[in-house]
């Protein structure tokens, strides 16, 4: 049970949590906590829908969703994942560049470009980081966050009001959903554990531990001082040299493993359908050219901040994916009512909620 739990929690800890402190300062501590709780409730309900689909289709999550959608909607599953992928890759590059620049000096764009090249080379050469390496690095980031919480409280001197403003709520909700989306782990848990009770225990144990860590980290970091988009960059100015180095290295390595994992997840389905070098090259071009173009646009023209990038690409990609999962589950529940634990009315209600959150992020008030 320990291994599935560790695997599940490794799917939650990532860049999303590092963006929360600034948003907590922009919305206020109580409102920020409330929004994060709402995101946790929505993601918890989505977990029941996801497991129903995987049990019925017995495939990975994207394929399980496609199995119960109409043909017209099926391509949207991969499109939503592509939106998420491009946003995630650019966010990792920008985050790594800013973190290395703050630690070592030099321009963030140069460090980011170097990071992009080194990570892309590993993917191009068909290199893969083992699941255990990725899991251990992600768990290391979890440990660093756990250490930062009391360290932040020791230097806290920045009072944040309970309610600051509402304009950042859609971004906070989108990024919280992105941060709490570890639902791809359900497919692995389905194979690792024989009973639904054990699968739910592993998933929700990891889910709620991550949620509590997110709340504690966001509250503590927001109370240290003014935050930039990436909190680990801002916190460098408030902690000692050892913690600064450890925090930066672990964050950059976690971004690196996430970059490689997300890239391989994008390429794998394409190369599986058409196993040829030409298609492999096309898949790499389809992955890296749009990501590089988006990175240049964001850096050159300052089109959006890191927070906006993650909310409008990563968050919106996950939200669209969640809408499609809910629609697929609604059709599955009507076709197999005895084999679905979650009622169809709940899945269609969640689809409307996720659609509304998506609209508010694309067209903010």
XYZ file of C-alpha atoms in Angstrom:
365
model
C 0.000 0.000 0.000
C 2.943 2.329 0.654
C 4.228 2.224 -2.939
C 0.846 3.073 -4.531
C 0.423 5.880 -1.987
C 3.894 7.290 -2.803
C 3.158 6.994 -6.528
C -0.151 8.810 -6.104
C 1.251 11.673 -4.050
C 4.065 12.160 -6.575
C 1.435 13.005 -9.222
C 0.144 15.945 -7.155
C 3.260 17.806 -6.058
C 4.507 20.176 -8.761
C 4.616 23.738 -10.018
C 0.995 24.517 -9.174
C 1.593 24.746 -5.424
C 4.487 27.179 -5.951
C 2.130 29.693 -7.592
C -0.425 29.778 -4.777
C 1.202 32.276 -2.322
C 0.967 35.244 -4.721
C -2.666 34.421 -5.468
C -3.420 34.149 -1.750
C -2.003 37.664 -1.334
C -4.147 38.905 -4.230
C -7.382 37.352 -2.934
C -6.812 37.311 0.846
C -6.099 34.429 3.194
C -9.682 33.397 3.947
C -10.949 33.792 0.373
C -7.839 32.050 -0.969
C -8.337 29.117 1.397
C -12.016 28.949 0.476
C -11.243 28.825 -3.248
C -8.662 26.083 -2.696
C -11.245 24.108 -0.683
C -13.754 24.477 -3.551
C -11.144 23.185 -6.009
C -10.465 20.221 -3.705
C -14.177 19.374 -3.557
C -14.521 19.476 -7.355
C -11.408 17.351 -7.879
C -12.526 14.823 -5.265
C -15.857 14.370 -7.051
C -14.043 14.051 -10.384
C -11.998 11.153 -8.968
C -15.134 8.979 -8.663
C -16.020 9.756 -12.276
C -12.505 8.900 -13.458
C -12.423 5.520 -11.708
C -15.849 4.615 -13.114
C -14.612 5.313 -16.653
C -11.352 3.385 -16.208
C -13.175 0.371 -14.744
C -15.632 0.313 -17.641
C -13.171 0.861 -20.503
C -10.114 -0.796 -18.866
C -7.850 1.689 -20.690
C -5.715 4.678 -19.763
C -7.679 7.774 -18.800
C -7.695 9.636 -22.171
C -8.692 6.444 -24.027
C -11.360 5.662 -21.418
C -12.892 9.101 -21.950
C -12.773 8.746 -25.750
C -14.512 5.361 -25.512
C -17.735 6.982 -24.264
C -17.743 10.200 -26.291
C -19.303 10.760 -29.681
C -16.859 10.789 -32.595
C -17.195 14.543 -32.949
C -15.980 15.134 -29.387
C -13.219 12.522 -29.282
C -10.509 14.738 -30.888
C -11.103 17.347 -28.181
C -9.596 14.996 -25.604
C -6.176 15.120 -27.271
C -6.563 18.824 -28.087
C -7.200 19.667 -24.426
C -4.132 17.641 -23.452
C -2.097 19.484 -26.102
C -3.171 22.853 -24.641
C -2.119 21.626 -21.204
C 1.177 20.262 -22.566
C 2.256 23.473 -24.328
C 1.410 25.553 -21.291
C 3.176 23.168 -18.926
C 6.386 22.975 -20.972
C 6.648 26.758 -21.270
C 5.842 27.181 -17.573
C 8.617 24.744 -16.597
C 11.095 26.578 -18.832
C 10.158 30.001 -17.469
C 10.136 28.707 -13.890
C 13.549 27.058 -14.222
C 15.001 30.165 -15.877
C 13.752 32.474 -13.136
C 14.870 30.126 -10.362
C 18.409 29.712 -11.755
C 18.706 33.422 -12.504
C 17.732 34.346 -8.942
C 20.201 31.825 -7.497
C 23.179 32.188 -9.856
C 22.652 35.532 -11.597
C 22.405 36.140 -15.349
C 19.345 36.577 -17.525
C 16.371 34.338 -16.865
C 15.779 33.969 -20.617
C 19.264 32.499 -21.126
C 18.902 30.007 -18.283
C 15.444 29.129 -19.559
C 16.727 28.536 -23.085
C 19.530 26.314 -21.767
C 17.013 24.360 -19.690
C 14.732 23.958 -22.736
C 17.594 22.671 -24.912
C 18.887 20.180 -22.337
C 15.424 18.826 -21.560
C 14.406 18.651 -25.231
C 17.626 16.802 -26.141
C 16.804 14.033 -23.698
C 13.342 13.662 -25.217
C 14.672 13.786 -28.812
C 17.232 11.083 -28.032
C 14.371 8.963 -26.685
C 15.723 9.192 -23.188
C 13.401 8.502 -20.307
C 13.714 9.189 -16.634
C 12.651 6.104 -14.708
C 9.409 6.289 -12.785
C 11.317 5.836 -9.530
C 13.660 8.784 -10.277
C 10.726 11.053 -11.114
C 8.864 9.914 -8.015
C 11.834 10.473 -5.685
C 12.524 13.949 -7.081
C 8.880 14.909 -6.702
C 8.832 13.561 -3.152
C 11.990 15.585 -2.495
C 10.057 18.700 -3.511
C 7.342 17.648 -1.065
C 9.942 17.384 1.731
C 11.340 20.824 0.842
C 7.841 22.319 0.993
C 7.280 20.662 4.370
C 10.546 22.196 5.639
C 9.659 25.605 4.222
C 6.365 25.825 6.122
C 7.919 26.182 9.618
C 10.858 28.132 8.141
C 8.402 30.605 6.618
C 6.547 31.004 9.902
C 9.793 31.920 11.649
C 10.358 34.893 9.318
C 6.701 35.829 8.720
C 6.199 39.585 8.981
C 3.787 40.443 6.145
C 0.154 40.710 7.262
C -2.235 39.582 4.538
C -5.917 40.632 4.903
C -8.659 38.032 5.052
C -10.191 39.431 1.854
C -8.168 41.470 -0.653
C -10.060 41.249 -3.935
C -12.072 39.030 -6.285
C -10.367 39.631 -9.629
C -7.798 36.839 -9.177
C -10.331 34.225 -8.031
C -10.751 32.576 -11.494
C -6.972 32.252 -11.851
C -6.636 30.866 -8.324
C -9.415 28.351 -8.937
C -7.899 27.260 -12.252
C -4.388 26.878 -10.813
C -5.724 25.080 -7.728
C -7.496 22.578 -9.990
C -4.280 22.146 -11.979
C -2.316 21.634 -8.743
C -4.802 19.063 -7.422
C -5.136 17.107 -10.662
C -3.364 13.816 -10.067
C -6.131 11.731 -11.580
C -3.905 10.029 -14.157
C -2.631 8.004 -11.180
C -6.014 6.260 -11.048
C -5.101 4.064 -14.018
C -1.946 2.827 -12.280
C -3.786 2.351 -9.000
C -6.428 0.331 -10.869
C -3.705 -2.166 -11.830
C -1.669 -1.987 -8.618
C -4.542 -2.502 -6.176
C -7.295 -5.130 -6.496
C -10.152 -3.445 -4.616
C -11.883 -0.092 -5.066
C -11.561 0.580 -1.344
C -7.769 0.306 -1.560
C -7.644 2.451 -4.704
C -9.694 5.197 -3.091
C -7.649 4.974 0.117
C -4.348 5.439 -1.745
C -5.653 8.206 -3.985
C -7.559 10.220 -1.395
C -4.854 9.743 1.219
C -2.364 11.341 -1.182
C -4.962 13.883 -2.309
C -5.821 15.207 1.153
C -2.215 15.179 2.360
C -1.290 17.291 -0.677
C -4.267 19.581 -0.075
C -3.275 20.211 3.555
C 0.306 20.839 2.485
C -0.893 23.320 -0.172
C -2.965 25.283 2.331
C -0.174 25.372 4.924
C 2.484 26.333 2.378
C 0.375 29.023 0.696
C -0.612 30.599 4.022
C 2.923 30.539 5.441
C 4.659 31.816 2.284
C 2.084 34.575 1.730
C 2.840 35.867 5.247
C 6.623 36.120 4.672
C 6.707 39.097 2.301
C 5.640 40.276 -1.160
C 5.566 37.283 -3.518
C 6.276 37.066 -7.227
C 4.572 34.477 -9.464
C 7.028 31.702 -8.459
C 7.204 31.637 -4.675
C 10.493 29.700 -4.461
C 12.172 32.622 -6.244
C 10.746 35.179 -3.822
C 11.613 33.065 -0.787
C 15.317 33.104 -1.727
C 15.516 36.591 -0.221
C 14.176 35.508 3.169
C 16.073 32.289 3.947
C 19.667 31.210 4.527
C 22.132 30.041 1.849
C 21.740 26.290 2.444
C 17.966 26.376 2.157
C 18.206 28.677 -0.879
C 20.438 26.225 -2.747
C 18.435 23.125 -1.784
C 15.124 24.813 -2.610
C 16.348 25.972 -6.022
C 18.009 22.711 -7.072
C 15.065 20.550 -6.068
C 12.605 22.882 -7.809
C 14.624 22.965 -11.063
C 15.131 19.171 -11.050
C 11.412 18.680 -10.443
C 10.661 20.986 -13.392
C 13.122 18.968 -15.501
C 11.539 15.588 -14.718
C 8.074 17.046 -15.298
C 9.165 18.512 -18.653
C 10.485 15.131 -19.832
C 7.480 13.186 -18.487
C 4.905 15.518 -20.035
C 6.791 15.515 -23.366
C 6.940 11.712 -23.507
C 3.253 11.472 -22.594
C 2.454 13.726 -25.564
C 4.673 11.841 -28.031
C 3.858 8.263 -27.000
C 0.278 8.052 -28.379
C 1.370 9.503 -31.736
C 4.292 7.100 -32.173
C 2.123 4.163 -31.089
C -0.407 4.826 -33.844
C 2.228 5.155 -36.594
C 5.536 3.507 -35.768
C 7.967 5.157 -38.138
C 10.853 7.615 -37.866
C 8.990 10.158 -39.998
C 6.049 10.190 -37.639
C 8.376 10.323 -34.633
C 10.026 13.415 -36.122
C 6.630 14.954 -36.845
C 5.549 14.288 -33.267
C 8.662 16.032 -31.925
C 8.100 19.005 -34.229
C 4.442 19.182 -33.193
C 5.560 19.186 -29.568
C 8.545 21.539 -29.502
C 7.906 24.136 -32.238
C 4.634 25.483 -30.770
C 6.124 25.354 -27.251
C 9.242 27.258 -28.356
C 7.113 29.791 -30.269
C 4.898 30.356 -27.218
C 7.976 30.739 -25.001
C 9.464 33.383 -27.327
C 6.145 35.243 -27.518
C 5.684 35.289 -23.748
C 9.250 36.453 -23.086
C 9.586 38.909 -25.982
C 6.206 40.630 -25.812
C 5.330 39.959 -22.165
C 1.953 38.613 -23.275
C 1.180 37.123 -19.878
C 2.703 36.408 -16.510
C 3.649 32.925 -15.359
C 0.448 32.863 -13.298
C -1.702 33.739 -16.312
C 0.143 31.227 -18.494
C -0.498 28.356 -16.101
C -4.121 29.382 -15.501
C -4.998 29.914 -19.173
C -3.112 26.969 -20.654
C -2.434 24.301 -18.009
C -5.558 25.026 -15.993
C -7.851 25.476 -18.982
C -6.440 22.316 -20.608
C -7.230 20.317 -17.468
C -10.653 21.955 -17.139
C -11.604 21.084 -20.741
C -10.333 17.554 -20.136
C -12.511 17.376 -17.003
C -15.573 18.599 -18.947
C -15.069 15.832 -21.520
C -14.585 13.249 -18.745
C -17.895 14.329 -17.189
C -19.730 14.177 -20.526
C -18.270 10.721 -21.201
C -19.333 9.557 -17.751
C -22.864 10.897 -18.277
C -23.201 8.730 -21.401
C -21.574 5.755 -19.648
C -23.940 6.063 -16.670
C -26.950 5.994 -18.984
C -25.607 2.958 -20.841
C -24.296 1.027 -17.809
C -26.252 2.304 -14.789
C -25.511 -0.778 -12.674
C -21.729 -0.505 -13.215
C -21.284 3.185 -12.403
C -21.155 4.334 -8.789
C -21.497 8.034 -9.564
C -24.922 9.197 -10.823
C -25.132 10.784 -14.240
C -26.776 13.971 -12.920
C -23.657 14.694 -10.850
C -21.328 14.296 -13.823
C -23.400 16.639 -15.996
C -23.571 19.192 -13.144
C -19.782 19.060 -12.807
C -19.456 19.513 -16.572
C -21.376 22.823 -16.314
C -19.247 23.985 -13.371
C -15.951 23.170 -15.109
C -17.210 24.884 -18.275
C -18.030 28.048 -16.321
C -14.582 28.110 -14.691
C -13.003 27.656 -18.121
C -14.976 30.590 -19.537
C -13.979 32.891 -16.671
C -10.286 32.077 -17.281
C -10.441 32.615 -21.030
C -12.622 35.735 -20.767
C -11.867 37.276 -17.344
C -14.213 39.899 -16.016
